[in-house]
Coordinates of C-alpha atoms in Angstrom, one line a residue:
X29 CA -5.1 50.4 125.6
X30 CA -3.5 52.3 122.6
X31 CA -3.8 51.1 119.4
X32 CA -1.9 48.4 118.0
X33 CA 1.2 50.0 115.8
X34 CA -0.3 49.3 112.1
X35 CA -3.5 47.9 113.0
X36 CA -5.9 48.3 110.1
X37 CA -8.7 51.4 110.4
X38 CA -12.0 50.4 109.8
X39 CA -14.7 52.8 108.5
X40 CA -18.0 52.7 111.1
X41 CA -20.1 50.5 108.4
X42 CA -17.2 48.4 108.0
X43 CA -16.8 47.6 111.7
X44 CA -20.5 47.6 112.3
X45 CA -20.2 44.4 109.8
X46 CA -17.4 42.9 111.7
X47 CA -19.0 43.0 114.8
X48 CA -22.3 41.2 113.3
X49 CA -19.4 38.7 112.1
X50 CA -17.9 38.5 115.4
X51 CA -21.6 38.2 117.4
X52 CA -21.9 35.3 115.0
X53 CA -18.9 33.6 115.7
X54 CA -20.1 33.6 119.2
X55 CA -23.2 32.1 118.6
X56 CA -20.9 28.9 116.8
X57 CA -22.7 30.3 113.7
X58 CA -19.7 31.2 111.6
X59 CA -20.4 31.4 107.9
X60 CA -16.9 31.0 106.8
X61 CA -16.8 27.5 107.7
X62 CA -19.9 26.0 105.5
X63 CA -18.0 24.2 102.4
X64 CA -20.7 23.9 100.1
X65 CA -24.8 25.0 99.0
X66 CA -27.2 22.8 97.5
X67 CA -27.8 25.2 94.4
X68 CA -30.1 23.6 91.5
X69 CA -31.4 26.7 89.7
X70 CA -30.3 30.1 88.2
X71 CA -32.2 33.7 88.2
X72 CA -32.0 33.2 84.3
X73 CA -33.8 30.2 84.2
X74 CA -36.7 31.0 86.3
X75 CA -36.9 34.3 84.9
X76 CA -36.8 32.8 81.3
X77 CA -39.3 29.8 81.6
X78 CA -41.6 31.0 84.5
X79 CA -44.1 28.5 83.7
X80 CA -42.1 25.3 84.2
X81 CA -41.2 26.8 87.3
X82 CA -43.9 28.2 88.7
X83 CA -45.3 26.3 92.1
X84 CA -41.7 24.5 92.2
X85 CA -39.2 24.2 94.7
X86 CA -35.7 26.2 93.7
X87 CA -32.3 26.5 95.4
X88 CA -30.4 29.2 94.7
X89 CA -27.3 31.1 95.9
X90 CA -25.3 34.5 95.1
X91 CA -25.6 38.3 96.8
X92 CA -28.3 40.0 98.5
X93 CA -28.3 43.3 96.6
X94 CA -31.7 45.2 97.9
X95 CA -33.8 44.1 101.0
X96 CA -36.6 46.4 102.1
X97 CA -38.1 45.0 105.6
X98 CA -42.1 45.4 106.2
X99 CA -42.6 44.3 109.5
X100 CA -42.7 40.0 109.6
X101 CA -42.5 40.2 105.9
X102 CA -39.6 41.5 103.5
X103 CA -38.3 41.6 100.4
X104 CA -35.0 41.6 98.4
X105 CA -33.0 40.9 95.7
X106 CA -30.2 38.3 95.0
X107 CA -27.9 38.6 92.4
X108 CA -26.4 35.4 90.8
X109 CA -23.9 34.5 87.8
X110 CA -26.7 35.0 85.2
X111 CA -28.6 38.2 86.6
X112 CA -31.1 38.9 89.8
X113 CA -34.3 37.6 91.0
X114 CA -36.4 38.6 93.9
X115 CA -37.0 36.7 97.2
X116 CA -40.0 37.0 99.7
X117 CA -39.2 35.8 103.1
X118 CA -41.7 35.6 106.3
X119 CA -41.1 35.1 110.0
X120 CA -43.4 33.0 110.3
X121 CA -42.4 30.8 107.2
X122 CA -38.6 30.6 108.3
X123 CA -39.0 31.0 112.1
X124 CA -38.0 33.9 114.5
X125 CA -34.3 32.7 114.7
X126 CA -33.7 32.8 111.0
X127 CA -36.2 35.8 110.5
X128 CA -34.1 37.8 113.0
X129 CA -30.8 36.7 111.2
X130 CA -32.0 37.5 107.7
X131 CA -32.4 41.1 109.1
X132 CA -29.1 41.8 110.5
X133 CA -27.4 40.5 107.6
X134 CA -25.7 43.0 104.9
X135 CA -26.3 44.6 101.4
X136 CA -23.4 42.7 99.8
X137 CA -23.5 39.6 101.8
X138 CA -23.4 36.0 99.6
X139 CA -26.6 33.7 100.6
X140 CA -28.1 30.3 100.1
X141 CA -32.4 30.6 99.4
X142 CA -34.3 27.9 98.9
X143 CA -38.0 28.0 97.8
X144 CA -40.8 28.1 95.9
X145 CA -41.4 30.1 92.5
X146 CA -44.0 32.5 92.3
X147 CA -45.5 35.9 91.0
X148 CA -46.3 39.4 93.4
X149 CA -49.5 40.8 92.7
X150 CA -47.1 43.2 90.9
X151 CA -46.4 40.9 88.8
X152 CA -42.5 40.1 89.8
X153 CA -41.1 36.6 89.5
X154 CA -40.1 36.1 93.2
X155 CA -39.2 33.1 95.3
X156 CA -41.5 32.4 98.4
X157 CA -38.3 32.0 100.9
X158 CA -38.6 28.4 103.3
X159 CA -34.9 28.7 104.2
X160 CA -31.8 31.5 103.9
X161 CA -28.5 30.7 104.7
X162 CA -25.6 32.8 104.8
X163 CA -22.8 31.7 103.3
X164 CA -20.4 34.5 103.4
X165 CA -20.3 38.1 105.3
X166 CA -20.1 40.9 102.9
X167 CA -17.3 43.5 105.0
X168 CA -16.9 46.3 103.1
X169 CA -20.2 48.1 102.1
X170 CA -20.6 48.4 98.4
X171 CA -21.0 51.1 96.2
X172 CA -24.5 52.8 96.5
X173 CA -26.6 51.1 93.9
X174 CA -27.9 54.0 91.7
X175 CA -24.2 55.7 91.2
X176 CA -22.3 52.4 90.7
X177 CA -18.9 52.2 90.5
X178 CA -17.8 54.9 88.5
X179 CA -14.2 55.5 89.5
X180 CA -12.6 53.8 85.8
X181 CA -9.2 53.4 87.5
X182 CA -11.1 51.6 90.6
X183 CA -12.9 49.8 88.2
X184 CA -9.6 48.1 86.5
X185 CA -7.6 47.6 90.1
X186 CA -11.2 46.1 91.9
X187 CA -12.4 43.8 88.9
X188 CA -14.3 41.7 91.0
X189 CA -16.0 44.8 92.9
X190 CA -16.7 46.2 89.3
X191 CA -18.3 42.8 88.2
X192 CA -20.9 43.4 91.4
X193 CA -21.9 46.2 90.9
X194 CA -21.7 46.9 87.2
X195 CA -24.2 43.4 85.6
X196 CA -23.1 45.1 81.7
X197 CA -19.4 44.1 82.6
X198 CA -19.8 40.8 83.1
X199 CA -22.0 40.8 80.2
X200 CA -19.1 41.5 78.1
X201 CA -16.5 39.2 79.3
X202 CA -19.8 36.4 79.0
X203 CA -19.2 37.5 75.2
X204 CA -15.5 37.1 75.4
X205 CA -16.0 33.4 76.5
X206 CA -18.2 33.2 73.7
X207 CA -15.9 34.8 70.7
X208 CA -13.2 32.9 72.1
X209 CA -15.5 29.6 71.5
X210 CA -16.6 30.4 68.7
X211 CA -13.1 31.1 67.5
X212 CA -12.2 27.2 67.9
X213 CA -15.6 26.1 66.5
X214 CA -15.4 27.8 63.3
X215 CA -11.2 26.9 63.2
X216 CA -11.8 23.0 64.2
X217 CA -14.6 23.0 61.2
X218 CA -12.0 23.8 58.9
X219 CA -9.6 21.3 60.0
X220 CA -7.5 22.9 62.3
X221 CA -5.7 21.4 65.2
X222 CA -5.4 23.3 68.4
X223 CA -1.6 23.2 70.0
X224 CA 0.4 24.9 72.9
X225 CA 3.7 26.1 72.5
X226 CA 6.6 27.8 74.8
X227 CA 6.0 31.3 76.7
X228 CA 9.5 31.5 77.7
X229 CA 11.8 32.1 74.3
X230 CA 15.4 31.9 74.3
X231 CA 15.0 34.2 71.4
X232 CA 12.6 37.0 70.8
X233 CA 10.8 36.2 67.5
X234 CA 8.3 36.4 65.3
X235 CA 7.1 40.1 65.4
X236 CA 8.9 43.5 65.6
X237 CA 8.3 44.3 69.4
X238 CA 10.7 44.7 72.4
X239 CA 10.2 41.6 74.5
X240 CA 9.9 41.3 78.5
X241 CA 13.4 39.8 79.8
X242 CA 14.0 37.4 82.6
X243 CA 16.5 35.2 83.9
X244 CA 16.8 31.0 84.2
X245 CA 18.6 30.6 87.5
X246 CA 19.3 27.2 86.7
X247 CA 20.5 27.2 83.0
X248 CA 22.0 30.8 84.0
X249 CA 20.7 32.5 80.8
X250 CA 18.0 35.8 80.4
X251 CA 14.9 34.6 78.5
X252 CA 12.3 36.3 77.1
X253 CA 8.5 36.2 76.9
X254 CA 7.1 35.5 73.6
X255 CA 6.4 38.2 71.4
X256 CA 4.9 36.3 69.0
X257 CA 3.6 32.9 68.5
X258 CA 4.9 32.3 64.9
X259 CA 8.2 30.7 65.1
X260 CA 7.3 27.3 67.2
X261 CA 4.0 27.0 64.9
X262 CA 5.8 27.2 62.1
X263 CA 8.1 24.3 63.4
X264 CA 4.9 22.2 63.9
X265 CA 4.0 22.5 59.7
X266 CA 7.9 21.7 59.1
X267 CA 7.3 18.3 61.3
X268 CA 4.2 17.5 59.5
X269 CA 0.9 19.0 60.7
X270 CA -0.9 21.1 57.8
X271 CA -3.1 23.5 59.8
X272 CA -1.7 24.2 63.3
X273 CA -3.8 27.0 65.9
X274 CA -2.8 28.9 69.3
X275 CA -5.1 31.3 71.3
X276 CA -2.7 32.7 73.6
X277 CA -0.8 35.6 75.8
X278 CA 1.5 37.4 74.5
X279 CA 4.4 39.9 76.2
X280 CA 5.2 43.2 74.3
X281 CA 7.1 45.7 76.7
X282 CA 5.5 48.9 75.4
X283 CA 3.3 51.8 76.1
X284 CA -0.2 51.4 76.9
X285 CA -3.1 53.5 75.6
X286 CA -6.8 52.6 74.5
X287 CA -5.5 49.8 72.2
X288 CA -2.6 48.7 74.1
X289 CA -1.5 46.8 76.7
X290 CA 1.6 44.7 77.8
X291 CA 0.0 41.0 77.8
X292 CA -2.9 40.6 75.5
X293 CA -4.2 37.5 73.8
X294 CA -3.3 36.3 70.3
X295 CA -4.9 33.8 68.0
X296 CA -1.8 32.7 65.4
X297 CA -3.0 29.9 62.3
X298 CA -1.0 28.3 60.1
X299 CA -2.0 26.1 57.3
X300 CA 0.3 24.6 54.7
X301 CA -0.3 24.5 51.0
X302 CA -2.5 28.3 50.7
X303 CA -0.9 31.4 50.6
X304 CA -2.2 35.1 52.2
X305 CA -5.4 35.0 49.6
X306 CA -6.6 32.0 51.7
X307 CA -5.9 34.0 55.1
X308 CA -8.0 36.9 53.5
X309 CA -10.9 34.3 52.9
X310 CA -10.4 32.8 56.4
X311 CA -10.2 35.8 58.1
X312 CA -13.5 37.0 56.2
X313 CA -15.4 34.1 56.9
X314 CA -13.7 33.7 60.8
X315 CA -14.8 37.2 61.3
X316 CA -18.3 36.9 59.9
X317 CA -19.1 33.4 61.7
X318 CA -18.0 34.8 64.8
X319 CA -20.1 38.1 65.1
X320 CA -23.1 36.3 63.8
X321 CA -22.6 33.2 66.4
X322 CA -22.1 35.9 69.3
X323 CA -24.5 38.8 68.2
X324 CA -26.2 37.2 65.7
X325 CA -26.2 39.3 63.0
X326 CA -22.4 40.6 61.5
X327 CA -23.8 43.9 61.4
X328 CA -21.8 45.7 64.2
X329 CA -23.1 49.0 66.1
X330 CA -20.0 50.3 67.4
X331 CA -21.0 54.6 68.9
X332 CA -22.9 56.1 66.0
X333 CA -20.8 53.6 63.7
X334 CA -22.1 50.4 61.8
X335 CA -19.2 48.4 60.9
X336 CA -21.1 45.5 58.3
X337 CA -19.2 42.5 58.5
X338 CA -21.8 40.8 55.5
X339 CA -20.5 42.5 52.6
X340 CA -17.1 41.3 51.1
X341 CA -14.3 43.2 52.8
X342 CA -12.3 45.6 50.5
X343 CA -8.5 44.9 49.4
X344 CA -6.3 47.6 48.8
X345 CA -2.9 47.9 48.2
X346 CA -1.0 49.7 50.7
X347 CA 0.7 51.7 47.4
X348 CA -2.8 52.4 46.4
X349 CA -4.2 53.2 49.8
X350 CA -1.0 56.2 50.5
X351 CA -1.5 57.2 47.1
X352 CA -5.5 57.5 47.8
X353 CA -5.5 59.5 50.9
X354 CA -1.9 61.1 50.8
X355 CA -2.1 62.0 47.1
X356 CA 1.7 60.7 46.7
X357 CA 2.2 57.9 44.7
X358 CA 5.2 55.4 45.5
X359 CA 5.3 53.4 42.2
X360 CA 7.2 56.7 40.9
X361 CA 9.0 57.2 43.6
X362 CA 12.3 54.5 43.1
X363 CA 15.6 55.5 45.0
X364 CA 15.5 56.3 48.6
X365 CA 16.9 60.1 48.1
X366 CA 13.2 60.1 46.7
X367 CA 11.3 59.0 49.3
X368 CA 13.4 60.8 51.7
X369 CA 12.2 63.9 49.8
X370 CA 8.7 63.0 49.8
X371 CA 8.6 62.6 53.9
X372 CA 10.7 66.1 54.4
X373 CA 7.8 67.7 52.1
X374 CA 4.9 66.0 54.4
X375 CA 7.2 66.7 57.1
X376 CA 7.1 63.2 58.3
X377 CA 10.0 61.8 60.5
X378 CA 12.1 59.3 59.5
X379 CA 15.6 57.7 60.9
X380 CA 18.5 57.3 59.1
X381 CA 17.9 53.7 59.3
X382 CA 14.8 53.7 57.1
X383 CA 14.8 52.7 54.0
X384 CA 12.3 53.5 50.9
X385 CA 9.3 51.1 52.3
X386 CA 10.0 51.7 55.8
X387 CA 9.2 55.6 54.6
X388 CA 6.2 53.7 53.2
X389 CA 5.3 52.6 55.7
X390 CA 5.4 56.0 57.7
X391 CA 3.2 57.6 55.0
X392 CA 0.5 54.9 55.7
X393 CA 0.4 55.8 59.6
X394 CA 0.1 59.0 59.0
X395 CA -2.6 59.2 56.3
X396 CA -4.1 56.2 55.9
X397 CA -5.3 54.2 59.1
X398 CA -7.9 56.2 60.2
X399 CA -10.3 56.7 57.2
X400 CA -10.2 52.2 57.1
X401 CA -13.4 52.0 59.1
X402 CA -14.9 49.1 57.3
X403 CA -13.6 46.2 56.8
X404 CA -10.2 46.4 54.7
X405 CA -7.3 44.0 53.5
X406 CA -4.3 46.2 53.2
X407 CA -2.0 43.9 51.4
X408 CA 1.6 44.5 49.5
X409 CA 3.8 45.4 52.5
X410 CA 7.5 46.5 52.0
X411 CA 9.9 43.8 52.5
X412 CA 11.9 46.1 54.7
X413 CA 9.3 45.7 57.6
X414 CA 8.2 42.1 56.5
X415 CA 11.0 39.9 57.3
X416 CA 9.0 36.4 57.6
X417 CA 6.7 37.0 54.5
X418 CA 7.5 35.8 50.9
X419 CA 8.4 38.2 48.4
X420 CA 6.0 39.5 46.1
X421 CA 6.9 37.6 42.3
X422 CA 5.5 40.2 40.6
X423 CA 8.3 43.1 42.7
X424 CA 10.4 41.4 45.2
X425 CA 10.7 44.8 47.0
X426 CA 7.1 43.8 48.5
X427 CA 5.5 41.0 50.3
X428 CA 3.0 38.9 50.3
X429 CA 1.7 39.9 53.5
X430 CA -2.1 42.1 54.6
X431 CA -3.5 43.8 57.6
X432 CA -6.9 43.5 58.2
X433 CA -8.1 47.0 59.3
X434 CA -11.4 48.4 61.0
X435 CA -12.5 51.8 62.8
X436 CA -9.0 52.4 61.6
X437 CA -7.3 49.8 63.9
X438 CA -5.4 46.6 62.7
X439 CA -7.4 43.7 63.7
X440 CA -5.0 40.9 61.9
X441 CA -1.8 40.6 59.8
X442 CA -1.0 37.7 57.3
X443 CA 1.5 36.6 55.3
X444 CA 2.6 34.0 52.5
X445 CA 5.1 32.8 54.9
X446 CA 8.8 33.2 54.1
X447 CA 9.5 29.4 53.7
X448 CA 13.2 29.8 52.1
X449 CA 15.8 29.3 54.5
X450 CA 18.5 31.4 52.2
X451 CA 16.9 34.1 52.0
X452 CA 15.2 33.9 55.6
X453 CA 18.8 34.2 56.9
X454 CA 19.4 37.3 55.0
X455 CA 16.5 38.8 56.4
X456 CA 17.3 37.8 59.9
X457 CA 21.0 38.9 59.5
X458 CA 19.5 42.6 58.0
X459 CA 17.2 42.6 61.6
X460 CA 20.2 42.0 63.5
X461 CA 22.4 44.4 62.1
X462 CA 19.5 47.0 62.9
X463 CA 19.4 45.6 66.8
X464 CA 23.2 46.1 67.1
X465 CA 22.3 49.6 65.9
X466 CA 20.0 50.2 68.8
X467 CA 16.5 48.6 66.9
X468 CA 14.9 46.9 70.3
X469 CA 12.2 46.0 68.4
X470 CA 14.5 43.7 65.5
X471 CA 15.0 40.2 65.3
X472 CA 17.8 38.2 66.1
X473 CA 19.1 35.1 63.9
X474 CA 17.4 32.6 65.3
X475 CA 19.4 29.5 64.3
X476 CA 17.5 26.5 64.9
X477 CA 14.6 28.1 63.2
X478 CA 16.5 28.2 60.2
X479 CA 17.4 24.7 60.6
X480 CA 13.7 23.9 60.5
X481 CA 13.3 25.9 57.3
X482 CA 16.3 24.2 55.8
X483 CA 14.8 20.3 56.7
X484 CA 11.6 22.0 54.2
X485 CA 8.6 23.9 55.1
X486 CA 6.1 23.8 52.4
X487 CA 4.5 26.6 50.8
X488 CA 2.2 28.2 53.9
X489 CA -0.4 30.8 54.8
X490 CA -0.4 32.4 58.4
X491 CA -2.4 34.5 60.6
X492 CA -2.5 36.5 63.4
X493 CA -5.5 38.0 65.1
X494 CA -5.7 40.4 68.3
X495 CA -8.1 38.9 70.1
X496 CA -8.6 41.6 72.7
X497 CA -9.6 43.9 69.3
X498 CA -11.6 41.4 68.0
X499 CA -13.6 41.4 71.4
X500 CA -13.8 45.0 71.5
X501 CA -15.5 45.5 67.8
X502 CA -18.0 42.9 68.6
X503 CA -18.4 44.3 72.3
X504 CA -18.8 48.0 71.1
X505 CA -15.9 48.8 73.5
X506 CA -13.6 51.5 73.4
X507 CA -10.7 50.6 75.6
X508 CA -9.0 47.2 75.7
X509 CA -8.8 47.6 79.7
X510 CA -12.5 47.6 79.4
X511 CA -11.9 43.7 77.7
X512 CA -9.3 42.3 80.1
X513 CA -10.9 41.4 83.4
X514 CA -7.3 42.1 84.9
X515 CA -5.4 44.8 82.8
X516 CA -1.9 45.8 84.1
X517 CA -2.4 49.0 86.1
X518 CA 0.8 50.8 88.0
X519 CA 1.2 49.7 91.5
X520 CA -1.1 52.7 93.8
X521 CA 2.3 53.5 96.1

């Protein structure tokens, strides 16, 4: 009979596994249709207190990852949430009917065990098997144990193949969880209330990015992912609550690169009656709680680099830090003719749009960023590319605003938020006029924003941390695909 016009092609091991799966359905012993296992112990736990456990009866479940068969005796390996742990099974101990089952099943395949604790004459903690189940047939073979998975582009597509096969992955998103909890521990300590507030913006605010647009088909308008969480936080202090937090996803449509990627996850905090000195002390003491609850110690071995999170984290102007490392100093340069002259020297690209601190700006890129490998406030931004931070009192042409820099990366940016409604307006009317130039990355006027600043908002601090970063400095990780269990890859076809 010819094939069946796009059948699926099966490898030999992979229909040598499907027929074991279809000899089983025959015998009415179909593993797909058991709901549930009896599990009452982890690996971990045996492994970690052999003692209490030794002599005890221990149900456990999760993948058989080695067997080696000896006859009426074998041994193997399953492989559970918290690590692997070895089983010894007998014929005679299980019977011939569940002995001869144990041996056609699969490298791969997810089991039930149930048994007793005990220690080879080798000395390995192993489980005395009394009854195997399986509870699901393993179809695909998996990657030969001592090469892994190396494919990196496999790896990001086939997340849950890479967590099988890979134990330090999962390792790292374990440590995830735990930043992430920590995050909240050390936030509600100081007060702060946890909130939710809208993905789907009928403006894009709150941060100089091009957002993600879609369409309401019943309201008939475009939306937009949130860019930001800032604007509907800042609401929340307007209506009353003085420190407001959201841990969230966020939607940037940019490029993608090592530090990059379209949705990440953003921790905005807001607290009323502080300014960006009390971000720089939260954000000091956030950062040094967190490494020491997950790693426990806030010195950080990241390659041949040790990032120490214990000593006080420097503060630098970002004047002082482009006059340090670029040798040109912008408190003498005052018209924009100037600073124009200063990039065509350094050959640094500018538009015609930018103005004096945008220039700035461009200077720090260029020379600055990557020598900030320890922990550094950059603080004194140009108002041009600060529109929701105060001005500074002391020269109104900068802000109140830092970026918390390490291994040369931005980890956070603060402000003394913008809380007059006057001169907010301005700024969003100056953003707008640079959209309708062709500036996807500027803000609208968003209106009922302003009326919240108009009813009052008091005098605030705010914060935003990239949490993804975060993770990878205290994960030692290079790549922020390497701390999303699902990063956005393009489609294979």
């Amino acid at each position: 009979m010819p094939q069946e016009q796009n059948a699926p092609v099966y490898s030999e091991q992979e229909q040598i596994r499907r027929d074991k799966l279809a000899a089983l359905r025959e015998k009415g012993q179909d593993p797909y249709l058991l709901t549930k296992a009896q599990v009452d112990t982890k690996s971990s736990q045996i492994i970690a207190d052999y003692d209490a456990y030794e002599g005890k009866d221990v149900s456990l479940a999760g993948r058989m990852m080695t067997r080696r068969i000896m006859g009426k005796a074998s041994f193997a390996h399953l492989l559970d949430t918290d690590g692997e742990i070895q089983f010894y099974i007998r014929r005679d101990d299980v019977g011939e009917d569940a002995y001869a089952t144990f041996k056609d099943m699969d490298i791969g395949d997810v089991i039930f065990v149930r048994g007793k604790v005990f220690k080879t004459k080798t000395g390995e903690i192993s489980v005395h098997t009394e009854e195997l189940t399986l509870l699901a047939k393993c179809l695909k073979p998996l990657p030969e144990k001592f090469h892994g998975l190396t494919d990196q582009d496999l790896r990001y597509r086939q997340r849950y193949l890479d967590m099988v096969v890979n134990p330090e992955v999962r390792d790292t998103f374990r440590k995830r969880s735990q930043i992430i909890t920590a995050i909240r521990t050390f936030l509600e300590s100081r007060g702060f209330m946890e909130v939710e507030t809208p993905v789907l913006h009928t403006q894009a605010g709150g941060a100089a990015a091009r957002p993600f647009i879609t369409h309401h088909n019943t309201l008939d308008i475009d939306m937009y992912l949130r860019i930001a969480l800032e604007l509907h936080l800042k609401r929340l202090i307007v209506g009353g609550f003085d420190r407001v937090y959201e841990i969230g996803r966020v939607f940037r449509n940019e490029g993608m690169d090592t530090k990059h990627n379209p949705e990440f996850t953003m921790l905005e905090l807001y607290q009323a009656f502080t300014d960006f000195h009390g971000m720089m002390d939260i954000t000091e003491d956030m950062f040094r709680y967190v490494a020491r609850q997950v790693n426990g110690t806030a010195v950080v071995q990241y390659g041949d680099i040790t990032i120490d999170l214990e000593k006080p984290f420097a503060r630098m102007s970002m004047v002082e830090a482009v006059k340090k490392y670029s040798g040109v100093d912008f408190d003498a340069i005052h018209t924009l003719e100037e600073a124009r002259a200063a990039a065509d020297e350094r050959k640094i690209h500018y538009e015609k749009r930018h103005q004096k601190g945008d220039i700035l700006n461009l200077f720090f890129d260029e020379y600055v960023e990557e020598h900030l490998v320890q922990p550094t406030f950059i603080y004194g931004h140009p108002v041009e590319i600060s529109p929701l931070a105060k001005k500074s009192p002391a020269d109104p042409a900068y802000t109140e605003r830092f970026e918390i820099f390490i291994l040369g990366r931005e980890h956070g940016n603060a402000f003394s938020e913008l809380n007059d409604p006057i001169d907010q307006r301005q700024r969003f009317e100056a953003q707008a006029a640079l959209k309708a130039q062709g500036d996807e990355e500027a803000h609208g006027v968003d209106e009922d924003f302003l009326n919240a600043l108009e009813i009052g908002m008091p005098p605030t601090g705010g914060l935003g941390v990239g949490v993804d970063r975060l993770v990878m400095l205290l994960t030692a990780t290079p790549s922020i695909r390497d701390v999303l269990l699902f990063p956005t890859m393009k489609p294979v076809d």
